[in-house]
Amino acid sequence: MKHLQLIILLLFCCWANGQTNDQVFYSSFRPQGWNIHISKDNGQSFNPFTKNSSLDYDAKISPDGKWVVFTSERLGKPHLFIKHIEGDTLPRLLVKSNSMQDQIDFSPDGNWIAFVSSHEGNAEIYKLPFKPFDTLSVDNAINLTHNSAGDFRPRFSHDGQSIAFSSDRSHDIKPHKFLVFAMQRTGEIYTMSSNGENVKRLTNSEGWDGSPNWSEDDSKIIFYSNKSESNGKPDLYQIDVDGENENIITPEGLNGAMSPLVINNERILLTNRDIKKNRFRILEINPITKTIDSSLSKSITMDMMNVYYHKSGIIVYHGGKELKETEGNKGDFFGDVLVKNHPASDRIENKDIALFGIRRSFASPPVPNDTKIVYSYNPARGFGDFVTPFLYPIILLPVLALIWFIVGIVRSIKKSREIKFWKHLIFSVLSVLLITIILILLYNWVGMFVLPMSTVKLYIGLILLVVLIALILMYKIYKKQKSANKPMASLYKLYTMMFLGYAIGLLYITLFVSSFLSSTTTFYMVDYNTNEVEKLFDFKADKDFNPQSSRIIDTKFTPDGSALQFSAGSFRGNPKAQGAVYTYHLKNETLEKITPLNANYGFADFSADNNTMVYRSGASGNMDIYIKENGTITNLTNSEAKENFPVISPDGNKIVYCSDSHGKNVKDIVKTMDIFLIERQDDDSWSAPQQMTSYSGQEGHPHFSPDGKWIIYSTEEFGINDEQPIVQSFIFAPQMYGEIVAIRISDRKKVRLTHNKWEDGAPLWISKQQL
């Protein structure tokens, strides 16, 4: 009996040691609600083929028409699953791995599958024998591409001798047109032998060429392309296999064409966005007659994407119903706040980790000792949403300017014998020009340059002073001209009236400009298991805070869980732009601003005892990292580089941050960021920065592990795992550096935690004891 008790005790200890101790919460830009749908009657009717809450997508039918292989995220990472077309059997894992598998294609004889995997780091094309009754291992797969860039969407030729694919290997990354920190890529079409040899590039584009298909006789490649950065609407093209004779094949007026499937020379299926119904649909085009057939998706009310057709009349696609905004996930991605089938599990050394993907743009921190997270919501989606009724009287100024313009023209005709026409014309032009300049300046100061409201008032006040001086001058000239009974008196009277109207308008703007715009952000708590929501508090920025700067970023709880800390301001704005760190004390429900507002303050973090705070600030004119300890504030970096995202270890002895000091200069527009570490010395000084990462792309959002031995962060190091236009068609992922990685401080060992094609970022590593 004692032996039995000892065995039970040992088993319990082993079980307890294997339990998940730590949790990682991170933002995820992935969609929701996709399943595979099938038709066995040539598209006359469709039925669900998979019914899992996770994402199922990119399905292909085996050449013998018996099997469907597709990508599923039901185990956390995207894996290849297989299901027999007949019967109602459950899908089974086809390829076993700890990485991502996606974008499968079959060889024509059905003996091989090609697919994309992150097995060796970045997205490569692999090949495995197709054995539908076995569970295959990615360790046995043949890497066909062996390239440090991303390779995507393999497609076998009809003779099985070649594979076409897309790749971003030929272009450097480039900044996004509007979000310059966001790295964008360019894809081209390539072919290679089915053993990975004889790689040949076919296209040369400044946009993205992707999803290649072979013509019936294997002489041409059909693909989609948006051709340039400025043209966001892709069309279908074809090109000879020797790279010659490229031409467009989609008819005019088709609003986008992606994911082509060539059935024969006269039938091509494609994915198209129906603008009127705001959904994706499957269309069929005849590239010879340029006709379009929409009958395949006519009766379907859901999104239809990436169709595949078998000669037996079986058709599969992936898609789902349109998602709605929910109370549990307002103002961001539609649908649930927690990624389905999460938490996923992973392991770092001997520690199990639970991964919680939160479907929001920034991390939503977990509530201590609860199954809830906190997120912020602001209903204002653009500049116009900030406008209040106080702004509407300003419309009278351009109306008056127009009236004065017309009056000037009319009087120039009536008074042409007394006053030269051009003198009235100058008045008409000035009446419109002056108000145009004033309104442009007001828009720039408030909307574009995002100046503090006190500064805007000062600038408008200076203009008002100039207008008042002009008003007095015009009035004196008018009185003098009138006393001399000169004809020009009537013109100077108009000038006096004009400047008086502008003076009244500018005085109104000076007094009420702070009331023109309004922005209130509400913080909510949502239970990620039940989706129940409760309101925490409303946040309205300081009176001098330009509402355009009041976006909430970097929300987290203080280490003791007593307060919610967040930043309001510009993510990567000018160092002197407004920004501040706030703390909301949960017990007494009070809000405290803990940094000034006269520079771009933000991204604060505290040591476990709450005595030491680090933050970034533009107070020096550069984005530097500061520490506040024992009432003393110290600039730790004091450099011309741009630094951001500082965090401090629980014991307060290590600080990690991001800097572009050694970053790659991308087209003289932006420099990429690396992660740096500084440590407290024996004399309480801080060490010189140590560079922790050195990848030439973007890295950011570091966070310490609860024991302070690891750093978790998001990185672009592994590139992207699918064609960029396909991913961004569903959800715009601005950063495109979206894998979560942990690095051990002592020896720089890295452990990659996420493998998928969605943007994952802003991770928070929490000990279960902290919850």
Tab-separated table of N, CA and C in Angstrom, residues 117-211:
chain	number	residue	atom	x	y	z
A	117	SER	N	6.133	25.463	-45.606
A	117	SER	CA	6.336	25.206	-44.182
A	117	SER	C	7.398	26.150	-43.626
A	118	SER	N	7.267	26.438	-42.352
A	118	SER	CA	8.276	27.232	-41.637
A	118	SER	C	9.195	26.311	-40.837
A	119	HIS	N	9.325	25.079	-41.275
A	119	HIS	CA	10.054	24.044	-40.532
A	119	HIS	C	11.495	24.451	-40.229
A	120	GLU	N	12.155	25.128	-41.168
A	120	GLU	CA	13.541	25.526	-40.970
A	120	GLU	C	13.686	27.028	-40.756
A	121	GLY	N	12.591	27.675	-40.366
A	121	GLY	CA	12.653	29.106	-40.060
A	121	GLY	C	11.691	29.911	-40.897
A	122	ASN	N	12.096	30.242	-42.116
A	122	ASN	CA	11.241	31.039	-42.988
A	122	ASN	C	10.393	30.126	-43.865
A	123	ALA	N	9.503	30.712	-44.647
A	123	ALA	CA	8.591	29.949	-45.490
A	123	ALA	C	9.344	29.346	-46.678
A	124	GLU	N	9.420	28.015	-46.716
A	124	GLU	CA	10.063	27.287	-47.807
A	124	GLU	C	9.062	26.302	-48.412
A	125	ILE	N	9.356	25.839	-49.615
A	125	ILE	CA	8.507	24.843	-50.262
A	125	ILE	C	9.126	23.461	-50.056
A	126	TYR	N	8.305	22.548	-49.527
A	126	TYR	CA	8.744	21.190	-49.217
A	126	TYR	C	7.932	20.186	-50.037
A	127	LYS	N	8.452	18.962	-50.086
A	127	LYS	CA	7.789	17.885	-50.812
A	127	LYS	C	7.827	16.618	-49.974
A	128	LEU	N	6.692	15.906	-49.939
A	128	LEU	CA	6.578	14.637	-49.227
A	128	LEU	C	5.789	13.642	-50.079
A	129	PRO	N	6.077	12.364	-49.972
A	129	PRO	CA	5.203	11.368	-50.606
A	129	PRO	C	3.810	11.437	-49.980
A	130	PHE	N	2.773	11.339	-50.808
A	130	PHE	CA	1.403	11.394	-50.292
A	130	PHE	C	0.968	9.995	-49.877
A	131	LYS	N	0.759	9.834	-48.562
A	131	LYS	CA	0.306	8.565	-48.004
A	131	LYS	C	-0.915	8.869	-47.134
A	132	PRO	N	-2.103	8.774	-47.714
A	132	PRO	CA	-3.308	9.261	-47.025
A	132	PRO	C	-3.648	8.530	-45.733
A	133	PHE	N	-3.135	7.312	-45.542
A	133	PHE	CA	-3.479	6.555	-44.342
A	133	PHE	C	-2.414	6.671	-43.251
A	134	ASP	N	-1.352	7.433	-43.535
A	134	ASP	CA	-0.272	7.592	-42.568
A	134	ASP	C	-0.240	9.013	-42.016
A	135	THR	N	0.376	9.155	-40.855
A	135	THR	CA	0.699	10.485	-40.342
A	135	THR	C	2.165	10.744	-40.668
A	136	LEU	N	2.397	11.696	-41.517
A	136	LEU	CA	3.733	11.969	-42.020
A	136	LEU	C	4.467	12.923	-41.081
A	137	SER	N	5.775	12.919	-41.160
A	137	SER	CA	6.587	13.834	-40.353
A	137	SER	C	7.268	14.838	-41.267
A	138	VAL	N	7.211	16.099	-40.886
A	138	VAL	CA	7.860	17.123	-41.697
A	138	VAL	C	9.373	16.944	-41.688
A	139	ASP	N	9.900	16.226	-40.719
A	139	ASP	CA	11.340	15.967	-40.680
A	139	ASP	C	11.804	15.171	-41.896
A	140	ASN	N	10.887	14.424	-42.499
A	140	ASN	CA	11.227	13.623	-43.674
A	140	ASN	C	10.975	14.361	-44.985
A	141	ALA	N	10.488	15.594	-44.896
A	141	ALA	CA	10.164	16.345	-46.107
A	141	ALA	C	11.435	16.857	-46.776
A	142	ILE	N	11.363	17.008	-48.092
A	142	ILE	CA	12.483	17.509	-48.888
A	142	ILE	C	12.294	19.015	-49.094
A	143	ASN	N	13.255	19.797	-48.665
A	143	ASN	CA	13.219	21.248	-48.864
A	143	ASN	C	13.636	21.532	-50.307
A	144	LEU	N	12.720	22.088	-51.094
A	144	LEU	CA	12.986	22.317	-52.510
A	144	LEU	C	13.588	23.688	-52.797
A	145	THR	N	13.416	24.640	-51.913
A	145	THR	CA	13.807	26.022	-52.247
A	145	THR	C	15.086	26.484	-51.559
A	146	HIS	N	15.274	26.185	-50.305
A	146	HIS	CA	16.509	26.555	-49.600
A	146	HIS	C	16.874	28.022	-49.843
A	147	ASN	N	15.948	28.926	-49.520
A	147	ASN	CA	16.203	30.348	-49.735
A	147	ASN	C	15.808	31.112	-48.480
A	148	SER	N	16.560	32.136	-48.170
A	148	SER	CA	16.302	32.884	-46.938
A	148	SER	C	15.059	33.767	-47.035
A	149	ALA	N	14.536	33.947	-48.243
A	149	ALA	CA	13.306	34.728	-48.419
A	149	ALA	C	12.094	33.809	-48.283
A	150	GLY	N	10.909	34.334	-48.549
A	150	GLY	CA	9.692	33.541	-48.472
A	150	GLY	C	9.313	32.976	-49.827
A	151	ASP	N	8.919	31.702	-49.854
A	151	ASP	CA	8.468	31.031	-51.077
A	151	ASP	C	7.060	30.499	-50.829
A	152	PHE	N	6.166	30.720	-51.808
A	152	PHE	CA	4.747	30.508	-51.544
A	152	PHE	C	4.041	29.832	-52.729
A	153	ARG	N	2.863	29.271	-52.436
A	153	ARG	CA	1.862	28.815	-53.397
A	153	ARG	C	2.429	27.922	-54.509
A	154	PRO	N	3.037	26.779	-54.146
A	154	PRO	CA	3.582	25.885	-55.178
A	154	PRO	C	2.469	25.273	-56.028
A	155	ARG	N	2.752	25.065	-57.304
A	155	ARG	CA	1.782	24.428	-58.203
A	155	ARG	C	2.525	23.543	-59.214
A	156	PHE	N	2.213	22.231	-59.191
A	156	PHE	CA	2.821	21.283	-60.116
A	156	PHE	C	2.331	21.544	-61.543
A	157	SER	N	3.193	21.356	-62.499
A	157	SER	CA	2.778	21.353	-63.899
A	157	SER	C	1.993	20.078	-64.186
A	158	HIS	N	1.281	20.053	-65.331
A	158	HIS	CA	0.442	18.895	-65.647
A	158	HIS	C	1.272	17.644	-65.917
A	159	ASP	N	2.506	17.823	-66.358
A	159	ASP	CA	3.355	16.650	-66.580
A	159	ASP	C	4.130	16.252	-65.327
A	160	GLY	N	3.992	17.034	-64.255
A	160	GLY	CA	4.631	16.708	-62.988
A	160	GLY	C	6.112	16.971	-62.927
A	161	GLN	N	6.681	17.541	-63.979
A	161	GLN	CA	8.123	17.736	-64.037
A	161	GLN	C	8.574	19.063	-63.418
A	162	SER	N	7.657	20.014	-63.285
A	162	SER	CA	8.025	21.359	-62.815
A	162	SER	C	7.046	21.839	-61.756
A	163	ILE	N	7.489	22.824	-60.998
A	163	ILE	CA	6.650	23.485	-59.992
A	163	ILE	C	6.782	24.986	-60.189
A	164	ALA	N	5.663	25.668	-60.284
A	164	ALA	CA	5.647	27.134	-60.292
A	164	ALA	C	5.361	27.619	-58.881
A	165	PHE	N	5.906	28.756	-58.511
A	165	PHE	CA	5.682	29.303	-57.176
A	165	PHE	C	5.937	30.804	-57.200
A	166	SER	N	5.576	31.466	-56.146
A	166	SER	CA	5.882	32.894	-55.991
A	166	SER	C	6.898	33.053	-54.873
A	167	SER	N	7.639	34.156	-54.909
A	167	SER	CA	8.667	34.383	-53.891
A	167	SER	C	8.960	35.873	-53.800
A	168	ASP	N	9.349	36.312	-52.588
A	168	ASP	CA	9.758	37.715	-52.406
A	168	ASP	C	11.284	37.836	-52.361
A	169	ARG	N	11.979	36.868	-52.912
A	169	ARG	CA	13.435	36.791	-52.814
A	169	ARG	C	14.166	37.853	-53.627
A	170	SER	N	13.544	38.447	-54.632
A	170	SER	CA	14.260	39.336	-55.560
A	170	SER	C	14.163	40.811	-55.209
A	171	HIS	N	13.473	41.156	-54.136
A	171	HIS	CA	13.271	42.565	-53.805
A	171	HIS	C	13.593	42.814	-52.339
A	172	ASP	N	14.149	43.984	-52.081
A	172	ASP	CA	14.327	44.413	-50.704
A	172	ASP	C	12.985	44.808	-50.120
A	173	ILE	N	12.883	44.721	-48.786
A	173	ILE	CA	11.677	45.212	-48.138
A	173	ILE	C	11.616	46.729	-48.283
A	174	LYS	N	10.421	47.292	-48.211
A	174	LYS	CA	10.248	48.730	-48.381
A	174	LYS	C	9.212	49.234	-47.389
A	175	PRO	N	9.278	50.502	-47.040
A	175	PRO	CA	8.309	51.044	-46.086
A	175	PRO	C	6.918	51.137	-46.711
A	176	HIS	N	5.913	51.017	-45.875
A	176	HIS	CA	4.546	51.237	-46.304
A	176	HIS	C	4.368	52.699	-46.689
A	177	LYS	N	3.461	52.958	-47.628
A	177	LYS	CA	3.275	54.331	-48.124
A	177	LYS	C	2.855	55.291	-47.020
A	178	PHE	N	2.065	54.837	-46.081
A	178	PHE	CA	1.558	55.722	-45.033
A	178	PHE	C	2.157	55.390	-43.665
A	179	LEU	N	2.257	54.112	-43.341
A	179	LEU	CA	2.823	53.683	-42.064
A	179	LEU	C	4.262	53.253	-42.331
A	180	VAL	N	5.171	54.218	-42.266
A	180	VAL	CA	6.527	53.976	-42.768
A	180	VAL	C	7.270	52.908	-41.982
A	181	PHE	N	6.872	52.640	-40.734
A	181	PHE	CA	7.542	51.607	-39.956
A	181	PHE	C	7.142	50.207	-40.430
A	182	ALA	N	6.092	50.117	-41.249
A	182	ALA	CA	5.575	48.826	-41.691
A	182	ALA	C	6.333	48.364	-42.929
A	183	MET	N	6.964	47.228	-42.825
A	183	MET	CA	7.766	46.716	-43.932
A	183	MET	C	6.900	45.912	-44.903
A	184	GLN	N	6.966	46.289	-46.170
A	184	GLN	CA	6.185	45.636	-47.210
A	184	GLN	C	7.108	44.898	-48.183
A	185	ARG	N	6.555	43.895	-48.849
A	185	ARG	CA	7.359	43.053	-49.728
A	185	ARG	C	6.791	43.006	-51.138
A	186	THR	N	7.598	42.489	-52.054
A	186	THR	CA	7.226	42.397	-53.456
A	186	THR	C	7.463	40.965	-53.927
A	187	GLY	N	6.494	40.383	-54.629
A	187	GLY	CA	6.601	38.991	-55.049
A	187	GLY	C	6.691	38.838	-56.555
A	188	GLU	N	7.398	37.802	-56.986
A	188	GLU	CA	7.540	37.468	-58.400
A	188	GLU	C	7.198	35.992	-58.619
A	189	ILE	N	6.998	35.630	-59.893
A	189	ILE	CA	6.693	34.257	-60.268
A	189	ILE	C	7.982	33.541	-60.693
A	190	TYR	N	8.146	32.308	-60.208
A	190	TYR	CA	9.304	31.485	-60.524
A	190	TYR	C	8.828	30.085	-60.933
A	191	THR	N	9.697	29.379	-61.630
A	191	THR	CA	9.495	27.957	-61.874
A	191	THR	C	10.765	27.211	-61.472
A	192	MET	N	10.595	25.940	-61.163
A	192	MET	CA	11.736	25.079	-60.873
A	192	MET	C	11.364	23.658	-61.242
A	193	SER	N	12.361	22.818	-61.383
A	193	SER	CA	12.102	21.389	-61.574
A	193	SER	C	11.465	20.830	-60.307
A	194	SER	N	10.756	19.736	-60.429
A	194	SER	CA	10.053	19.180	-59.267
A	194	SER	C	10.999	18.678	-58.186
A	195	ASN	N	12.314	18.633	-58.490
A	195	ASN	CA	13.301	18.283	-57.464
A	195	ASN	C	13.975	19.520	-56.879
A	196	GLY	N	13.509	20.718	-57.256
A	196	GLY	CA	14.031	21.963	-56.705
A	196	GLY	C	15.145	22.596	-57.518
A	197	GLU	N	15.553	21.976	-58.620
A	197	GLU	CA	16.640	22.525	-59.436
A	197	GLU	C	16.091	23.430	-60.546
A	198	ASN	N	17.007	24.097	-61.250
A	198	ASN	CA	16.678	24.921	-62.423
A	198	ASN	C	15.653	26.010	-62.104
A	199	VAL	N	15.904	26.754	-61.046
A	199	VAL	CA	14.999	27.848	-60.664
A	199	VAL	C	15.106	28.971	-61.694
A	200	LYS	N	13.954	29.461	-62.147
A	200	LYS	CA	13.931	30.522	-63.144
A	200	LYS	C	12.890	31.572	-62.766
A	201	ARG	N	13.299	32.825	-62.803
A	201	ARG	CA	12.375	33.933	-62.541
A	201	ARG	C	11.696	34.350	-63.842
A	202	LEU	N	10.347	34.509	-63.783
A	202	LEU	CA	9.593	34.838	-64.984
A	202	LEU	C	9.126	36.287	-65.044
A	203	THR	N	8.832	36.901	-63.903
A	203	THR	CA	8.204	38.221	-63.916
A	203	THR	C	9.095	39.266	-63.268
A	204	ASN	N	8.740	40.522	-63.488
A	204	ASN	CA	9.460	41.655	-62.898
A	204	ASN	C	8.445	42.740	-62.599
A	205	SER	N	8.069	42.870	-61.352
A	205	SER	CA	6.972	43.758	-60.978
A	205	SER	C	7.343	44.581	-59.767
A	206	GLU	N	6.748	45.759	-59.655
A	206	GLU	CA	6.909	46.580	-58.466
A	206	GLU	C	5.784	46.334	-57.460
A	207	GLY	N	4.804	45.542	-57.869
A	207	GLY	CA	3.731	45.176	-56.959
A	207	GLY	C	3.930	43.755	-56.474
A	208	TRP	N	2.925	42.909	-56.698
A	208	TRP	CA	3.041	41.519	-56.286
A	208	TRP	C	2.447	40.628	-57.373
A	209	ASP	N	3.240	39.662	-57.824
A	209	ASP	CA	2.772	38.629	-58.749
A	209	ASP	C	2.679	37.334	-57.959
A	210	GLY	N	1.515	36.661	-58.013
A	210	GLY	CA	1.365	35.507	-57.148
A	210	GLY	C	0.405	34.460	-57.653
A	211	SER	N	0.321	33.342	-56.895
A	211	SER	CA	-0.584	32.209	-57.123
A	211	SER	C	-0.532	31.700	-58.563
